[in-house]
Structures are given as structure tokens and as C-alpha cells.
Amino acid sequence: MNLRTIFYRAPATAAIAALCIAVFAIAAAQSSSLSNTVWGSPLGIRMVLYGPFVAEGPLGWLRLLTAGFLHLDLSHLFVNMLMLVLIGGEIERFIGTARFVVAWVVGTLASSAAVLAMAFDTPTAGASGALFALLAVLVAIAYRRSSDLRAPIALLVLNVAFTFIAPGVSVWGHLGGLAAGILLAWPLTYSPPIPRR
């Protein structure tokens, strides 16, 4: 499958992945580091979710969205983009590009809101919150298809377990995204997507 086919079949998935990679490349170049791409980068500092920065002015609230496209280091980016590629295309093809974007944006915003509410002084970045929203939607898709639910549920459970076991993971960010996905799962999957022309 070539890049043109990927963009046609799942354009939002491809665009989000490309944007995350581009942001990381710029931040890494600015910081001269692959392992600390936030605080050494002007772009990273402008995008990271950090309560005191959000409260600085009206544009600070944009961080609730921009932080979802920023990653802390190369392994952080790799894991999240791998998950996006594994589940994003399938979800987007089932619910349609517009609904996929809704799931991604709402998942990101809910994740960021949970972090601000519960961990205001903790700097946070990454696509994980949106990915947790997508995991909930993936389970709903399997149910709508009358497919075997074991694989998507196992994937969700493993990721939730990882959230509580691994150090340095944004627990509230993941749970906020998951909560949004649970609320969105039914309305986003209740009917077929509008065909793309």
C-alpha cells in the first residue's frame, strides 16, 4: 500500500501522524535532542499543556489541543504513532473522516481538561488521551459489527493497566480521553458514515 492509498483511505489518520512527526522533528531540531524535545524548544514550550501557562492568557487555552500533537521524546512518539497506525485507519474507515476527527479532538480536549483539573502543575504532552478515546470507539465498532470483542477489549485493558504500572504516564490524561471515548462511542458508531465523494 503506497502513501497515496493510505491518505485516500484514512486521510485524517495520515494527517495526524504526519503533523505529530513534523512537530517532533521541529522540536527535536530546536532542542538538539531526541529525549528532551519540550523545554529546549520554543515550539515545545508554546504547545505543552501546563496549568500556569494555560492561565497566562486567552491563547493559553489552545494548549488543551496543541499538547496532543507534541511528544516528549522519540520513544513517546513511536509508541503513540504505532498505536495510531494500528487502530486509526480501521476506525476512520468505519465511522468516516469527520467523525474520526471529532473523536480525536474531543478525546484530546477531555484528556487535557482532566489533567488541568487533577494535575494542574504537571506538564503534559502526547496523543495518548485521544488514542484512549479511539480505543473505546474501537470496542464499540467491534460490537456494532458483531465481531469478537476479546481483542479490542484486551487491547484496552492492557493500555489501562500500563497507565497505572508505567512510571511517568499521565494517568488523568489517559482516563480523561477514555471517558470521552466511552461517551462518544455509541453516537459515533450508531449509523454508517456518509460516503466520501
PDB file of C-alpha atoms in Angstrom:
ATOM      1  CA  MET A   1       0.000   0.000   0.000  1.00  0.00           C
ATOM      2  CA  ASN A   2       1.555   3.316  -1.100  1.00  0.00           C
ATOM      3  CA  LEU A   3       1.284   6.666   0.688  1.00  0.00           C
ATOM      4  CA  ARG A   4      -1.340   7.952  -1.735  1.00  0.00           C
ATOM      5  CA  THR A   5      -3.601   4.987  -0.931  1.00  0.00           C
ATOM      6  CA  ILE A   6      -3.104   5.478   2.805  1.00  0.00           C
ATOM      7  CA  PHE A   7      -4.026   9.175   2.581  1.00  0.00           C
ATOM      8  CA  TYR A   8      -7.097   8.379   0.486  1.00  0.00           C
ATOM      9  CA  ARG A   9      -8.417   5.580   2.693  1.00  0.00           C
ATOM     10  CA  ALA A  10      -7.672   7.235   6.041  1.00  0.00           C
ATOM     11  CA  PRO A  11      -6.723  10.863   5.421  1.00  0.00           C
ATOM     12  CA  ALA A  12      -7.228  12.109   8.983  1.00  0.00           C
ATOM     13  CA  THR A  13      -5.154   9.284  10.444  1.00  0.00           C
ATOM     14  CA  ALA A  14      -2.353  10.002   7.995  1.00  0.00           C
ATOM     15  CA  ALA A  15      -2.554  13.768   8.509  1.00  0.00           C
ATOM     16  CA  ILE A  16      -2.460  13.485  12.311  1.00  0.00           C
ATOM     17  CA  ALA A  17       0.537  11.151  12.158  1.00  0.00           C
ATOM     18  CA  ALA A  18       2.322  13.476   9.740  1.00  0.00           C
ATOM     19  CA  LEU A  19       1.614  16.501  11.942  1.00  0.00           C
ATOM     20  CA  CYS A  20       2.872  14.765  15.091  1.00  0.00           C
ATOM     21  CA  ILE A  21       6.047  13.683  13.307  1.00  0.00           C
ATOM     22  CA  ALA A  22       6.590  17.185  11.884  1.00  0.00           C
ATOM     23  CA  VAL A  23       6.109  18.821  15.295  1.00  0.00           C
ATOM     24  CA  PHE A  24       8.548  16.359  16.847  1.00  0.00           C
ATOM     25  CA  ALA A  25      11.127  16.958  14.109  1.00  0.00           C
ATOM     26  CA  ILE A  26      10.974  20.730  14.619  1.00  0.00           C
ATOM     27  CA  ALA A  27      11.099  20.462  18.421  1.00  0.00           C
ATOM     28  CA  ALA A  28      13.982  17.979  18.252  1.00  0.00           C
ATOM     29  CA  ALA A  29      15.919  20.259  15.906  1.00  0.00           C
ATOM     30  CA  GLN A  30      15.316  23.283  18.129  1.00  0.00           C
ATOM     31  CA  SER A  31      16.294  21.434  21.298  1.00  0.00           C
ATOM     32  CA  SER A  32      19.131  19.446  19.666  1.00  0.00           C
ATOM     33  CA  SER A  33      17.748  16.411  21.484  1.00  0.00           C
ATOM     34  CA  LEU A  34      15.608  13.347  20.836  1.00  0.00           C
ATOM     35  CA  SER A  35      14.952  12.800  24.521  1.00  0.00           C
ATOM     36  CA  ASN A  36      14.004  16.271  25.768  1.00  0.00           C
ATOM     37  CA  THR A  37      12.086  17.970  22.998  1.00  0.00           C
ATOM     38  CA  VAL A  38       9.835  20.229  25.073  1.00  0.00           C
ATOM     39  CA  TRP A  39      11.787  22.553  27.341  1.00  0.00           C
ATOM     40  CA  GLY A  40      14.663  23.112  24.922  1.00  0.00           C
ATOM     41  CA  SER A  41      12.324  24.042  22.086  1.00  0.00           C
ATOM     42  CA  PRO A  42      10.391  27.314  21.652  1.00  0.00           C
ATOM     43  CA  LEU A  43       7.722  25.345  19.784  1.00  0.00           C
ATOM     44  CA  GLY A  44       7.530  22.747  22.540  1.00  0.00           C
ATOM     45  CA  ILE A  45       7.153  25.415  25.208  1.00  0.00           C
ATOM     46  CA  ARG A  46       4.325  27.027  23.218  1.00  0.00           C
ATOM     47  CA  MET A  47       2.470  23.722  22.786  1.00  0.00           C
ATOM     48  CA  VAL A  48       2.931  21.844  26.075  1.00  0.00           C
ATOM     49  CA  LEU A  49      -0.005  21.576  28.476  1.00  0.00           C
ATOM     50  CA  TYR A  50       0.997  23.195  31.767  1.00  0.00           C
ATOM     51  CA  GLY A  51      -1.567  24.786  34.044  1.00  0.00           C
ATOM     52  CA  PRO A  52       0.306  28.021  34.815  1.00  0.00           C
ATOM     53  CA  PHE A  53       0.949  28.554  31.079  1.00  0.00           C
ATOM     54  CA  VAL A  54      -2.709  27.928  30.237  1.00  0.00           C
ATOM     55  CA  ALA A  55      -3.753  30.550  32.778  1.00  0.00           C
ATOM     56  CA  GLU A  56      -1.452  33.212  31.283  1.00  0.00           C
ATOM     57  CA  GLY A  57      -3.954  34.468  28.715  1.00  0.00           C
ATOM     58  CA  PRO A  58      -6.783  33.603  26.321  1.00  0.00           C
ATOM     59  CA  LEU A  59      -4.477  31.866  23.845  1.00  0.00           C
ATOM     60  CA  GLY A  60      -3.229  29.635  26.636  1.00  0.00           C
ATOM     61  CA  TRP A  61      -6.330  27.510  26.271  1.00  0.00           C
ATOM     62  CA  LEU A  62      -5.131  26.417  22.834  1.00  0.00           C
ATOM     63  CA  ARG A  63      -2.657  24.227  24.705  1.00  0.00           C
ATOM     64  CA  LEU A  64      -5.519  21.858  25.532  1.00  0.00           C
ATOM     65  CA  LEU A  65      -5.438  20.917  21.848  1.00  0.00           C
ATOM     66  CA  THR A  66      -1.850  21.564  20.785  1.00  0.00           C
ATOM     67  CA  ALA A  67      -0.370  19.385  23.532  1.00  0.00           C
ATOM     68  CA  GLY A  68      -1.937  16.373  21.824  1.00  0.00           C
ATOM     69  CA  PHE A  69       0.431  16.784  18.872  1.00  0.00           C
ATOM     70  CA  LEU A  70       3.592  17.249  20.939  1.00  0.00           C
ATOM     71  CA  HIS A  71       5.694  14.343  22.233  1.00  0.00           C
ATOM     72  CA  LEU A  72       8.334  14.284  24.930  1.00  0.00           C
ATOM     73  CA  ASP A  73      10.889  12.022  23.255  1.00  0.00           C
ATOM     74  CA  LEU A  74      11.382   9.633  20.356  1.00  0.00           C
ATOM     75  CA  SER A  75      10.032   6.555  22.157  1.00  0.00           C
ATOM     76  CA  HIS A  76       6.926   8.501  23.224  1.00  0.00           C
ATOM     77  CA  LEU A  77       6.288   9.483  19.606  1.00  0.00           C
ATOM     78  CA  PHE A  78       6.983   5.978  18.290  1.00  0.00           C
ATOM     79  CA  VAL A  79       4.601   4.203  20.673  1.00  0.00           C
ATOM     80  CA  ASN A  80       1.764   6.641  20.056  1.00  0.00           C
ATOM     81  CA  MET A  81       2.171   6.702  16.274  1.00  0.00           C
ATOM     82  CA  LEU A  82       2.356   2.904  16.194  1.00  0.00           C
ATOM     83  CA  MET A  83      -0.948   2.721  18.057  1.00  0.00           C
ATOM     84  CA  LEU A  84      -2.468   5.353  15.766  1.00  0.00           C
ATOM     85  CA  VAL A  85      -1.446   3.420  12.650  1.00  0.00           C
ATOM     86  CA  LEU A  86      -2.675   0.109  14.105  1.00  0.00           C
ATOM     87  CA  ILE A  87      -6.179   1.290  15.028  1.00  0.00           C
ATOM     88  CA  GLY A  88      -6.724   4.678  13.390  1.00  0.00           C
ATOM     89  CA  GLY A  89      -7.223   3.597   9.807  1.00  0.00           C
ATOM     90  CA  GLU A  90      -9.755   0.912  10.669  1.00  0.00           C
ATOM     91  CA  ILE A  91     -11.736   3.270  12.889  1.00  0.00           C
ATOM     92  CA  GLU A  92     -11.696   6.085  10.334  1.00  0.00           C
ATOM     93  CA  ARG A  93     -12.866   3.818   7.521  1.00  0.00           C
ATOM     94  CA  PHE A  94     -15.784   2.591   9.661  1.00  0.00           C
ATOM     95  CA  ILE A  95     -17.066   5.870  11.130  1.00  0.00           C
ATOM     96  CA  GLY A  96     -15.843   8.266   8.447  1.00  0.00           C
ATOM     97  CA  THR A  97     -13.246  11.015   8.483  1.00  0.00           C
ATOM     98  CA  ALA A  98     -15.448  13.721  10.029  1.00  0.00           C
ATOM     99  CA  ARG A  99     -16.463  11.551  12.980  1.00  0.00           C
ATOM    100  CA  PHE A 100     -12.902  10.361  13.405  1.00  0.00           C
ATOM    101  CA  VAL A 101     -11.729  13.965  13.709  1.00  0.00           C
ATOM    102  CA  VAL A 102     -14.482  14.607  16.267  1.00  0.00           C
ATOM    103  CA  ALA A 103     -13.299  11.623  18.321  1.00  0.00           C
ATOM    104  CA  TRP A 104      -9.687  12.780  18.135  1.00  0.00           C
ATOM    105  CA  VAL A 105     -10.358  16.410  19.046  1.00  0.00           C
ATOM    106  CA  VAL A 106     -12.840  15.667  21.838  1.00  0.00           C
ATOM    107  CA  GLY A 107     -10.575  12.951  23.226  1.00  0.00           C
ATOM    108  CA  THR A 108      -7.635  15.357  23.247  1.00  0.00           C
ATOM    109  CA  LEU A 109      -9.623  18.152  24.901  1.00  0.00           C
ATOM    110  CA  ALA A 110     -11.128  15.841  27.522  1.00  0.00           C
ATOM    111  CA  SER A 111      -7.701  14.427  28.294  1.00  0.00           C
ATOM    112  CA  SER A 112      -6.236  17.898  28.733  1.00  0.00           C
ATOM    113  CA  ALA A 113      -9.187  19.075  30.825  1.00  0.00           C
ATOM    114  CA  ALA A 114      -8.762  16.111  33.171  1.00  0.00           C
ATOM    115  CA  VAL A 115      -5.075  16.920  33.590  1.00  0.00           C
ATOM    116  CA  LEU A 116      -5.810  20.568  34.357  1.00  0.00           C
ATOM    117  CA  ALA A 117      -8.470  19.581  36.873  1.00  0.00           C
ATOM    118  CA  MET A 118      -6.460  16.906  38.664  1.00  0.00           C
ATOM    119  CA  ALA A 119      -2.779  17.694  37.977  1.00  0.00           C
ATOM    120  CA  PHE A 120      -2.672  21.418  37.228  1.00  0.00           C
ATOM    121  CA  ASP A 121       1.053  21.826  37.857  1.00  0.00           C
ATOM    122  CA  THR A 122       2.146  18.759  35.874  1.00  0.00           C
ATOM    123  CA  PRO A 123       3.487  19.442  32.344  1.00  0.00           C
ATOM    124  CA  THR A 124       1.830  17.046  29.917  1.00  0.00           C
ATOM    125  CA  ALA A 125       2.039  16.275  26.206  1.00  0.00           C
ATOM    126  CA  GLY A 126       1.189  13.480  23.805  1.00  0.00           C
ATOM    127  CA  ALA A 127      -1.544  11.877  21.748  1.00  0.00           C
ATOM    128  CA  SER A 128      -2.364   9.210  24.335  1.00  0.00           C
ATOM    129  CA  GLY A 129      -5.587  10.839  25.527  1.00  0.00           C
ATOM    130  CA  ALA A 130      -7.016  10.876  22.008  1.00  0.00           C
ATOM    131  CA  LEU A 131      -5.824   7.304  21.465  1.00  0.00           C
ATOM    132  CA  PHE A 132      -7.672   6.153  24.578  1.00  0.00           C
ATOM    133  CA  ALA A 133     -10.822   7.743  23.160  1.00  0.00           C
ATOM    134  CA  LEU A 134     -10.234   5.799  19.939  1.00  0.00           C
ATOM    135  CA  LEU A 135      -9.763   2.550  21.874  1.00  0.00           C
ATOM    136  CA  ALA A 136     -13.250   2.950  23.353  1.00  0.00           C
ATOM    137  CA  VAL A 137     -14.648   3.629  19.879  1.00  0.00           C
ATOM    138  CA  LEU A 138     -12.837   0.533  18.572  1.00  0.00           C
ATOM    139  CA  VAL A 139     -14.645  -1.649  21.121  1.00  0.00           C
ATOM    140  CA  ALA A 140     -17.967  -0.126  20.027  1.00  0.00           C
ATOM    141  CA  ILE A 141     -17.140  -0.824  16.381  1.00  0.00           C
ATOM    142  CA  ALA A 142     -16.452  -4.481  17.165  1.00  0.00           C
ATOM    143  CA  TYR A 143     -19.803  -4.662  18.946  1.00  0.00           C
ATOM    144  CA  ARG A 144     -21.626  -2.999  16.037  1.00  0.00           C
ATOM    145  CA  ARG A 145     -20.018  -5.461  13.629  1.00  0.00           C
ATOM    146  CA  SER A 146     -20.908  -8.391  15.903  1.00  0.00           C
ATOM    147  CA  SER A 147     -17.202  -9.194  15.861  1.00  0.00           C
ATOM    148  CA  ASP A 148     -15.175 -10.932  18.533  1.00  0.00           C
ATOM    149  CA  LEU A 149     -14.834  -8.377  21.330  1.00  0.00           C
ATOM    150  CA  ARG A 150     -11.924 -10.087  23.041  1.00  0.00           C
ATOM    151  CA  ALA A 151      -9.116  -8.474  21.029  1.00  0.00           C
ATOM    152  CA  PRO A 152     -10.235  -4.817  21.308  1.00  0.00           C
ATOM    153  CA  ILE A 153     -11.186  -5.228  24.969  1.00  0.00           C
ATOM    154  CA  ALA A 154      -7.839  -6.891  25.710  1.00  0.00           C
ATOM    155  CA  LEU A 155      -6.022  -4.042  23.957  1.00  0.00           C
ATOM    156  CA  LEU A 156      -7.959  -1.510  26.022  1.00  0.00           C
ATOM    157  CA  VAL A 157      -7.380  -3.356  29.298  1.00  0.00           C
ATOM    158  CA  LEU A 158      -3.650  -3.706  28.603  1.00  0.00           C
ATOM    159  CA  ASN A 159      -3.353   0.010  27.937  1.00  0.00           C
ATOM    160  CA  VAL A 160      -5.271   0.891  31.095  1.00  0.00           C
ATOM    161  CA  ALA A 161      -3.018  -1.443  33.093  1.00  0.00           C
ATOM    162  CA  PHE A 162       0.059   0.150  31.519  1.00  0.00           C
ATOM    163  CA  THR A 163      -1.272   3.547  32.598  1.00  0.00           C
ATOM    164  CA  PHE A 164      -1.147   2.564  36.254  1.00  0.00           C
ATOM    165  CA  ILE A 165       2.056   0.497  36.119  1.00  0.00           C
ATOM    166  CA  ALA A 166       4.460   2.514  33.978  1.00  0.00           C
ATOM    167  CA  PRO A 167       6.250   5.484  35.549  1.00  0.00           C
ATOM    168  CA  GLY A 168       5.800   8.971  34.142  1.00  0.00           C
ATOM    169  CA  VAL A 169       2.476   8.238  32.453  1.00  0.00           C
ATOM    170  CA  SER A 170      -0.322  10.804  32.638  1.00  0.00           C
ATOM    171  CA  VAL A 171      -2.996   8.799  34.449  1.00  0.00           C
ATOM    172  CA  TRP A 172      -5.545  11.608  34.350  1.00  0.00           C
ATOM    173  CA  GLY A 173      -4.806  12.317  30.704  1.00  0.00           C
ATOM    174  CA  HIS A 174      -5.454   8.716  29.753  1.00  0.00           C
ATOM    175  CA  LEU A 175      -8.590   8.415  31.882  1.00  0.00           C
ATOM    176  CA  GLY A 176      -9.970  11.703  30.569  1.00  0.00           C
ATOM    177  CA  GLY A 177      -9.555  10.552  26.985  1.00  0.00           C
ATOM    178  CA  LEU A 178     -11.078   7.173  27.783  1.00  0.00           C
ATOM    179  CA  ALA A 179     -14.111   8.802  29.420  1.00  0.00           C
ATOM    180  CA  ALA A 180     -14.662  10.923  26.317  1.00  0.00           C
ATOM    181  CA  GLY A 181     -14.363   7.860  24.094  1.00  0.00           C
ATOM    182  CA  ILE A 182     -16.929   5.948  26.136  1.00  0.00           C
ATOM    183  CA  LEU A 183     -19.389   8.837  25.818  1.00  0.00           C
ATOM    184  CA  LEU A 184     -18.732   9.208  22.086  1.00  0.00           C
ATOM    185  CA  ALA A 185     -18.587   5.533  21.146  1.00  0.00           C
ATOM    186  CA  TRP A 186     -22.289   4.927  20.622  1.00  0.00           C
ATOM    187  CA  PRO A 187     -23.228   8.142  18.760  1.00  0.00           C
ATOM    188  CA  LEU A 188     -20.178   7.845  16.511  1.00  0.00           C
ATOM    189  CA  THR A 189     -20.890   4.240  15.535  1.00  0.00           C
ATOM    190  CA  TYR A 190     -24.701   4.079  15.502  1.00  0.00           C
ATOM    191  CA  SER A 191     -25.009   4.554  11.739  1.00  0.00           C
ATOM    192  CA  PRO A 192     -22.765   4.164   8.693  1.00  0.00           C
ATOM    193  CA  PRO A 193     -20.611   7.159   7.757  1.00  0.00           C
ATOM    194  CA  ILE A 194     -21.593   9.431   4.894  1.00  0.00           C
ATOM    195  CA  PRO A 195     -19.735   8.156   1.809  1.00  0.00           C
ATOM    196  CA  ARG A 196     -16.863  10.341   0.651  1.00  0.00           C
ATOM    197  CA  ARG A 197     -17.336  11.724  -2.854  1.00  0.00           C
TER     198      ARG A 197
END
